[in-house]
Amino acid sequence: MDDLDAAVAVVYAQPPSGFVSARTALVKELRAARRRADAAKVAALRRPTKHAWAIGEAVRRAPEAATAFFDAIARLAEPGPDLRQRTNDLRGATAALVELVEGLDPGEATAALLAIAADPDATEATRLGRLSEVPGSGGFGALPLVPEPTGSTGREAHEAARAAVDGSADDDHPTAASLAERDREEERARARAERLAALEAERERALAVESAAAEQAGSAQAAVDDAQAELVRATNALAEARRAAAEAAERLRSAEREPP
């Protein structure tokens, strides 16, 4: 495995439900190759959110539209007098890519792509196929594309665009350690839910066994009651038979004592 970025992109290409297992497999592969530093980096990767995965999947499925989007972002960051045209180019490239995003409504997809366009780190992560979270995700409104900055170039243009997208030029970016901790918390929550489900299933089985045992006990008790009633009837019949036999014996003895 020569290209770690490509391997990580494969992990992020998995549906969110398969991300953890794919990441674990890559970590094991890196450790087996004695690439412990790379293994630690991969282990800290965070599973993509719904928005991030949907955007990443569209970029993977439509490389030409994605390239047009990234090129428009790059041109917007360049100095020059034609900012309005470059802004329109980015708007058009964004709209074209929005049509290819599945799982999000057009408003969500547009807002997510604009947020990515306004953040150089998110732009690069999306280009590499390893976006884990859309900047400022968690509820987008109707957003302007970008302001028309005066004299801003390069990263300053990105910062101005970011201010237009989410109203802030100094978003906090989570560290690898915090992302790893969040991922572990998600794993713990899933494990707890699985344990609770297993315990609930065990309780249901125990209740079913208890119900069956109670039914069997009831049947056995009914059989015991029937047997006891039969025993009483048999005992009474035996007593009646013995009484009749005693009376017959007494009559026989009386007859024998009578003179001929």
mmCIF file of C-alpha atoms in Angstrom:
data_model
loop_
_atom_site.group_PDB
_atom_site.id
_atom_site.type_symbol
_atom_site.label_atom_id
_atom_site.label_comp_id
_atom_site.label_asym_id
_atom_site.label_seq_id
_atom_site.Cartn_x
_atom_site.Cartn_y
_atom_site.Cartn_z
ATOM 1 C CA MET A 1 0.000 0.000 0.000
ATOM 2 C CA ASP A 2 1.864 3.043 -1.346
ATOM 3 C CA ASP A 3 -0.789 5.736 -1.295
ATOM 4 C CA LEU A 4 -2.256 6.391 2.138
ATOM 5 C CA ASP A 5 -4.550 9.145 0.819
ATOM 6 C CA ALA A 6 -6.054 6.728 -1.697
ATOM 7 C CA ALA A 7 -6.544 4.083 0.982
ATOM 8 C CA VAL A 8 -8.243 6.603 3.272
ATOM 9 C CA ALA A 9 -10.467 7.721 0.384
ATOM 10 C CA VAL A 10 -11.589 4.102 -0.024
ATOM 11 C CA VAL A 11 -12.535 4.027 3.656
ATOM 12 C CA TYR A 12 -14.560 7.227 3.288
ATOM 13 C CA ALA A 13 -16.249 5.831 0.181
ATOM 14 C CA GLN A 14 -17.965 3.222 2.349
ATOM 15 C CA PRO A 15 -21.501 3.979 3.546
ATOM 16 C CA PRO A 16 -21.412 5.482 7.053
ATOM 17 C CA SER A 17 -22.581 2.163 8.521
ATOM 18 C CA GLY A 18 -19.489 0.428 7.128
ATOM 19 C CA PHE A 19 -16.971 3.157 7.917
ATOM 20 C CA VAL A 20 -15.776 1.828 11.285
ATOM 21 C CA SER A 21 -15.103 -1.699 10.029
ATOM 22 C CA ALA A 22 -13.262 -0.368 6.950
ATOM 23 C CA ARG A 23 -11.198 1.981 9.091
ATOM 24 C CA THR A 24 -10.340 -0.822 11.522
ATOM 25 C CA ALA A 25 -9.202 -3.038 8.650
ATOM 26 C CA LEU A 26 -6.922 -0.283 7.315
ATOM 27 C CA VAL A 27 -5.460 0.334 10.784
ATOM 28 C CA LYS A 28 -4.649 -3.376 11.113
ATOM 29 C CA GLU A 29 -3.037 -3.368 7.672
ATOM 30 C CA LEU A 30 -0.869 -0.363 8.544
ATOM 31 C CA ARG A 31 0.181 -1.865 11.858
ATOM 32 C CA ALA A 32 1.084 -5.115 10.151
ATOM 33 C CA ALA A 33 3.282 -3.057 7.809
ATOM 34 C CA ARG A 34 4.850 -1.381 10.882
ATOM 35 C CA ARG A 35 3.463 1.994 9.844
ATOM 36 C CA ARG A 36 2.370 2.888 13.354
ATOM 37 C CA ALA A 37 2.278 6.653 12.813
ATOM 38 C CA ASP A 38 -0.011 6.227 9.803
ATOM 39 C CA ALA A 39 -2.108 3.705 11.737
ATOM 40 C CA ALA A 40 -2.592 6.244 14.534
ATOM 41 C CA LYS A 41 -3.693 8.900 12.040
ATOM 42 C CA VAL A 42 -6.201 6.550 10.443
ATOM 43 C CA ALA A 43 -7.527 5.426 13.835
ATOM 44 C CA ALA A 44 -8.300 9.079 14.633
ATOM 45 C CA LEU A 45 -10.405 9.566 11.488
ATOM 46 C CA ARG A 46 -14.021 10.383 12.176
ATOM 47 C CA ARG A 47 -16.960 8.753 10.463
ATOM 48 C CA PRO A 48 -18.557 11.154 7.934
ATOM 49 C CA THR A 49 -21.832 12.847 8.735
ATOM 50 C CA LYS A 50 -24.854 12.391 6.486
ATOM 51 C CA HIS A 51 -24.157 15.682 4.672
ATOM 52 C CA ALA A 52 -20.433 15.023 4.272
ATOM 53 C CA TRP A 53 -20.953 11.510 2.901
ATOM 54 C CA ALA A 54 -23.647 12.630 0.456
ATOM 55 C CA ILE A 55 -21.358 15.358 -0.934
ATOM 56 C CA GLY A 56 -18.384 12.999 -1.068
ATOM 57 C CA GLU A 57 -20.416 10.362 -2.893
ATOM 58 C CA ALA A 58 -21.538 12.895 -5.504
ATOM 59 C CA VAL A 59 -17.919 13.969 -6.041
ATOM 60 C CA ARG A 60 -16.872 10.328 -6.488
ATOM 61 C CA ARG A 61 -19.686 9.544 -8.909
ATOM 62 C CA ALA A 62 -19.325 12.706 -11.003
ATOM 63 C CA PRO A 63 -15.625 13.581 -11.311
ATOM 64 C CA GLU A 64 -16.179 16.046 -14.171
ATOM 65 C CA ALA A 65 -18.769 18.076 -12.271
ATOM 66 C CA ALA A 66 -16.573 17.902 -9.180
ATOM 67 C CA THR A 67 -13.550 19.152 -11.118
ATOM 68 C CA ALA A 68 -15.575 22.086 -12.440
ATOM 69 C CA PHE A 69 -16.614 22.902 -8.870
ATOM 70 C CA PHE A 70 -13.050 22.781 -7.538
ATOM 71 C CA ASP A 71 -11.710 24.788 -10.486
ATOM 72 C CA ALA A 72 -14.341 27.470 -9.884
ATOM 73 C CA ILE A 73 -13.291 27.666 -6.236
ATOM 74 C CA ALA A 74 -9.645 28.052 -7.248
ATOM 75 C CA ARG A 75 -10.449 30.789 -9.777
ATOM 76 C CA LEU A 76 -12.483 32.670 -7.207
ATOM 77 C CA ALA A 77 -9.427 32.833 -4.929
ATOM 78 C CA GLU A 78 -7.266 34.337 -7.681
ATOM 79 C CA PRO A 79 -6.743 38.117 -7.977
ATOM 80 C CA GLY A 80 -8.381 39.868 -10.879
ATOM 81 C CA PRO A 81 -11.087 42.343 -11.881
ATOM 82 C CA ASP A 82 -13.642 39.772 -13.065
ATOM 83 C CA LEU A 83 -14.846 38.672 -9.616
ATOM 84 C CA ARG A 84 -18.507 38.816 -10.628
ATOM 85 C CA GLN A 85 -17.941 36.388 -13.502
ATOM 86 C CA ARG A 86 -15.903 34.039 -11.317
ATOM 87 C CA THR A 87 -18.648 34.193 -8.690
ATOM 88 C CA ASN A 88 -21.226 33.277 -11.324
ATOM 89 C CA ASP A 89 -18.995 30.414 -12.471
ATOM 90 C CA LEU A 90 -18.900 29.022 -8.941
ATOM 91 C CA ARG A 91 -22.650 29.442 -8.638
ATOM 92 C CA GLY A 92 -23.167 27.475 -11.851
ATOM 93 C CA ALA A 93 -20.705 24.736 -10.906
ATOM 94 C CA THR A 94 -22.385 24.422 -7.521
ATOM 95 C CA ALA A 95 -25.849 24.151 -9.067
ATOM 96 C CA ALA A 96 -24.642 21.446 -11.467
ATOM 97 C CA LEU A 97 -23.172 19.401 -8.631
ATOM 98 C CA VAL A 98 -26.271 19.876 -6.459
ATOM 99 C CA GLU A 99 -28.312 17.992 -9.061
ATOM 100 C CA LEU A 100 -26.075 14.955 -8.528
ATOM 101 C CA VAL A 101 -26.224 14.880 -4.724
ATOM 102 C CA GLU A 102 -28.474 12.114 -3.391
ATOM 103 C CA GLY A 103 -29.962 11.940 0.081
ATOM 104 C CA LEU A 104 -30.152 15.712 0.626
ATOM 105 C CA ASP A 105 -32.707 18.201 -0.580
ATOM 106 C CA PRO A 106 -31.374 20.854 -3.003
ATOM 107 C CA GLY A 107 -31.252 23.529 -0.311
ATOM 108 C CA GLU A 108 -29.175 21.336 2.002
ATOM 109 C CA ALA A 109 -26.843 20.298 -0.816
ATOM 110 C CA THR A 110 -26.353 23.898 -1.971
ATOM 111 C CA ALA A 111 -25.608 25.132 1.547
ATOM 112 C CA ALA A 112 -23.175 22.277 2.163
ATOM 113 C CA LEU A 113 -21.269 22.917 -1.078
ATOM 114 C CA LEU A 114 -21.084 26.655 -0.393
ATOM 115 C CA ALA A 115 -19.740 25.964 3.090
ATOM 116 C CA ILE A 116 -17.100 23.681 1.584
ATOM 117 C CA ALA A 117 -16.209 26.283 -1.043
ATOM 118 C CA ALA A 118 -15.686 28.869 1.699
ATOM 119 C CA ASP A 119 -13.299 26.663 3.688
ATOM 120 C CA PRO A 120 -9.958 25.713 2.073
ATOM 121 C CA ASP A 121 -9.422 22.761 4.410
ATOM 122 C CA ALA A 122 -12.875 21.382 3.659
ATOM 123 C CA THR A 123 -12.305 21.961 -0.047
ATOM 124 C CA GLU A 124 -9.098 19.925 0.039
ATOM 125 C CA ALA A 125 -10.683 17.178 2.160
ATOM 126 C CA THR A 126 -13.547 16.922 -0.327
ATOM 127 C CA ARG A 127 -11.119 16.803 -3.251
ATOM 128 C CA LEU A 128 -9.210 13.965 -1.539
ATOM 129 C CA GLY A 129 -12.442 12.104 -0.794
ATOM 130 C CA ARG A 130 -12.082 12.269 2.988
ATOM 131 C CA LEU A 131 -14.542 14.921 4.153
ATOM 132 C CA SER A 132 -15.945 13.965 7.568
ATOM 133 C CA GLU A 133 -18.034 17.037 8.356
ATOM 134 C CA VAL A 134 -19.393 20.002 6.442
ATOM 135 C CA PRO A 135 -18.192 23.285 7.987
ATOM 136 C CA GLY A 136 -20.983 24.863 9.957
ATOM 137 C CA SER A 137 -23.303 21.885 9.331
ATOM 138 C CA GLY A 138 -26.315 21.460 11.538
ATOM 139 C CA GLY A 139 -28.875 23.737 9.895
ATOM 140 C CA PHE A 140 -28.442 26.016 6.879
ATOM 141 C CA GLY A 141 -30.636 28.824 5.737
ATOM 142 C CA ALA A 142 -30.718 30.673 2.448
ATOM 143 C CA LEU A 143 -27.111 31.719 2.008
ATOM 144 C CA PRO A 144 -25.434 34.157 -0.375
ATOM 145 C CA LEU A 145 -22.738 32.649 -2.545
ATOM 146 C CA VAL A 146 -19.862 34.960 -1.586
ATOM 147 C CA PRO A 147 -19.426 38.669 -0.942
ATOM 148 C CA GLU A 148 -17.517 40.775 -3.420
ATOM 149 C CA PRO A 149 -14.274 41.437 -1.535
ATOM 150 C CA THR A 150 -12.017 44.369 -2.335
ATOM 151 C CA GLY A 151 -8.351 43.524 -2.691
ATOM 152 C CA SER A 152 -8.587 40.127 -0.996
ATOM 153 C CA THR A 153 -6.764 37.218 -2.610
ATOM 154 C CA GLY A 154 -5.811 33.625 -1.877
ATOM 155 C CA ARG A 155 -6.789 32.435 1.567
ATOM 156 C CA GLU A 156 -8.300 35.858 2.345
ATOM 157 C CA ALA A 157 -10.880 35.226 -0.366
ATOM 158 C CA HIS A 158 -11.659 31.876 1.236
ATOM 159 C CA GLU A 159 -12.035 33.590 4.599
ATOM 160 C CA ALA A 160 -14.384 36.191 3.132
ATOM 161 C CA ALA A 161 -16.448 33.467 1.512
ATOM 162 C CA ARG A 162 -16.580 31.567 4.793
ATOM 163 C CA ALA A 163 -17.868 34.687 6.554
ATOM 164 C CA ALA A 164 -20.672 34.903 3.995
ATOM 165 C CA VAL A 165 -21.579 31.233 4.348
ATOM 166 C CA ASP A 166 -21.736 30.847 8.114
ATOM 167 C CA GLY A 167 -21.296 34.335 9.517
ATOM 168 C CA SER A 168 -17.889 33.673 11.061
ATOM 169 C CA ALA A 169 -14.288 33.753 9.869
ATOM 170 C CA ASP A 170 -12.810 31.899 12.799
ATOM 171 C CA ASP A 171 -14.717 28.592 13.124
ATOM 172 C CA ASP A 172 -13.321 26.147 15.618
ATOM 173 C CA HIS A 173 -12.010 23.035 13.903
ATOM 174 C CA PRO A 174 -12.065 19.886 16.052
ATOM 175 C CA THR A 175 -8.724 18.225 16.634
ATOM 176 C CA ALA A 176 -7.907 14.650 15.672
ATOM 177 C CA ALA A 177 -8.026 13.696 19.339
ATOM 178 C CA SER A 178 -11.485 15.209 19.840
ATOM 179 C CA LEU A 179 -12.754 13.526 16.678
ATOM 180 C CA ALA A 180 -11.405 10.207 17.889
ATOM 181 C CA GLU A 181 -13.090 10.714 21.262
ATOM 182 C CA ARG A 182 -16.403 11.524 19.580
ATOM 183 C CA ASP A 183 -16.032 8.402 17.472
ATOM 184 C CA ARG A 184 -15.360 6.339 20.582
ATOM 185 C CA GLU A 185 -18.426 7.842 22.245
ATOM 186 C CA GLU A 186 -20.523 6.813 19.268
ATOM 187 C CA GLU A 187 -19.099 3.302 19.471
ATOM 188 C CA ARG A 188 -19.842 3.142 23.194
ATOM 189 C CA ALA A 189 -23.410 4.331 22.591
ATOM 190 C CA ARG A 190 -23.921 1.693 19.904
ATOM 191 C CA ALA A 191 -22.421 -1.006 22.135
ATOM 192 C CA ARG A 192 -24.707 0.035 25.006
ATOM 193 C CA ALA A 193 -27.745 -0.063 22.715
ATOM 194 C CA GLU A 194 -26.745 -3.538 21.539
ATOM 195 C CA ARG A 195 -26.316 -4.709 25.135
ATOM 196 C CA LEU A 196 -29.722 -3.321 26.080
ATOM 197 C CA ALA A 197 -31.298 -5.028 23.073
ATOM 198 C CA ALA A 198 -29.643 -8.328 24.036
ATOM 199 C CA LEU A 199 -30.855 -7.989 27.633
ATOM 200 C CA GLU A 200 -34.365 -7.208 26.441
ATOM 201 C CA ALA A 201 -34.325 -10.284 24.199
ATOM 202 C CA GLU A 202 -33.074 -12.380 27.119
ATOM 203 C CA ARG A 203 -35.866 -11.010 29.312
ATOM 204 C CA GLU A 204 -38.443 -11.892 26.661
ATOM 205 C CA ARG A 205 -37.075 -15.431 26.452
ATOM 206 C CA ALA A 206 -37.188 -15.763 30.248
ATOM 207 C CA LEU A 207 -40.799 -14.564 30.302
ATOM 208 C CA ALA A 208 -41.698 -17.079 27.610
ATOM 209 C CA VAL A 209 -40.057 -19.903 29.578
ATOM 210 C CA GLU A 210 -41.832 -18.764 32.742
ATOM 211 C CA SER A 211 -45.175 -18.722 30.945
ATOM 212 C CA ALA A 212 -44.619 -22.207 29.541
ATOM 213 C CA ALA A 213 -43.583 -23.503 32.963
ATOM 214 C CA ALA A 214 -46.666 -21.956 34.576
ATOM 215 C CA GLU A 215 -48.867 -23.602 31.963
ATOM 216 C CA GLN A 216 -47.202 -26.964 32.559
ATOM 217 C CA ALA A 217 -47.550 -26.532 36.316
ATOM 218 C CA GLY A 218 -51.236 -25.751 35.889
ATOM 219 C CA SER A 219 -51.718 -28.865 33.780
ATOM 220 C CA ALA A 220 -49.849 -30.958 36.340
ATOM 221 C CA GLN A 221 -51.933 -29.531 39.183
ATOM 222 C CA ALA A 222 -55.105 -30.349 37.279
ATOM 223 C CA ALA A 223 -53.843 -33.895 36.812
ATOM 224 C CA VAL A 224 -53.074 -34.124 40.530
ATOM 225 C CA ASP A 225 -56.563 -32.853 41.394
ATOM 226 C CA ASP A 226 -58.127 -35.415 39.060
ATOM 227 C CA ALA A 227 -56.008 -38.182 40.563
ATOM 228 C CA GLN A 228 -56.953 -37.161 44.078
ATOM 229 C CA ALA A 229 -60.655 -37.175 43.162
ATOM 230 C CA GLU A 230 -60.250 -40.601 41.590
ATOM 231 C CA LEU A 231 -58.474 -41.813 44.731
ATOM 232 C CA VAL A 232 -61.369 -40.607 46.889
ATOM 233 C CA ARG A 233 -63.852 -42.392 44.629
ATOM 234 C CA ALA A 234 -61.789 -45.569 44.698
ATOM 235 C CA THR A 235 -61.414 -45.393 48.484
ATOM 236 C CA ASN A 236 -65.163 -44.951 48.905
ATOM 237 C CA ALA A 237 -65.848 -47.823 46.534
ATOM 238 C CA LEU A 238 -63.409 -50.021 48.445
ATOM 239 C CA ALA A 239 -65.075 -49.146 51.757
ATOM 240 C CA GLU A 240 -68.494 -49.916 50.282
ATOM 241 C CA ALA A 241 -67.251 -53.235 48.953
ATOM 242 C CA ARG A 242 -65.757 -54.149 52.316
ATOM 243 C CA ARG A 243 -69.020 -53.247 54.082
ATOM 244 C CA ALA A 244 -71.008 -55.392 51.666
ATOM 245 C CA ALA A 245 -68.559 -58.263 52.100
ATOM 246 C CA ALA A 246 -68.832 -58.011 55.891
ATOM 247 C CA GLU A 247 -72.629 -58.039 55.717
ATOM 248 C CA ALA A 248 -72.572 -61.068 53.452
ATOM 249 C CA ALA A 249 -70.205 -62.890 55.798
ATOM 250 C CA GLU A 250 -72.454 -62.080 58.745
ATOM 251 C CA ARG A 251 -75.512 -63.421 56.949
ATOM 252 C CA LEU A 252 -73.596 -66.581 56.107
ATOM 253 C CA ARG A 253 -72.619 -67.139 59.720
ATOM 254 C CA SER A 254 -76.194 -66.551 60.848
ATOM 255 C CA ALA A 255 -77.458 -69.059 58.351
ATOM 256 C CA GLU A 256 -74.961 -71.635 59.521
ATOM 257 C CA ARG A 257 -76.113 -71.244 63.144
ATOM 258 C CA GLU A 258 -79.748 -71.900 62.328
ATOM 259 C CA PRO A 259 -80.925 -75.487 63.111
ATOM 260 C CA PRO A 260 -81.640 -77.689 60.156
#
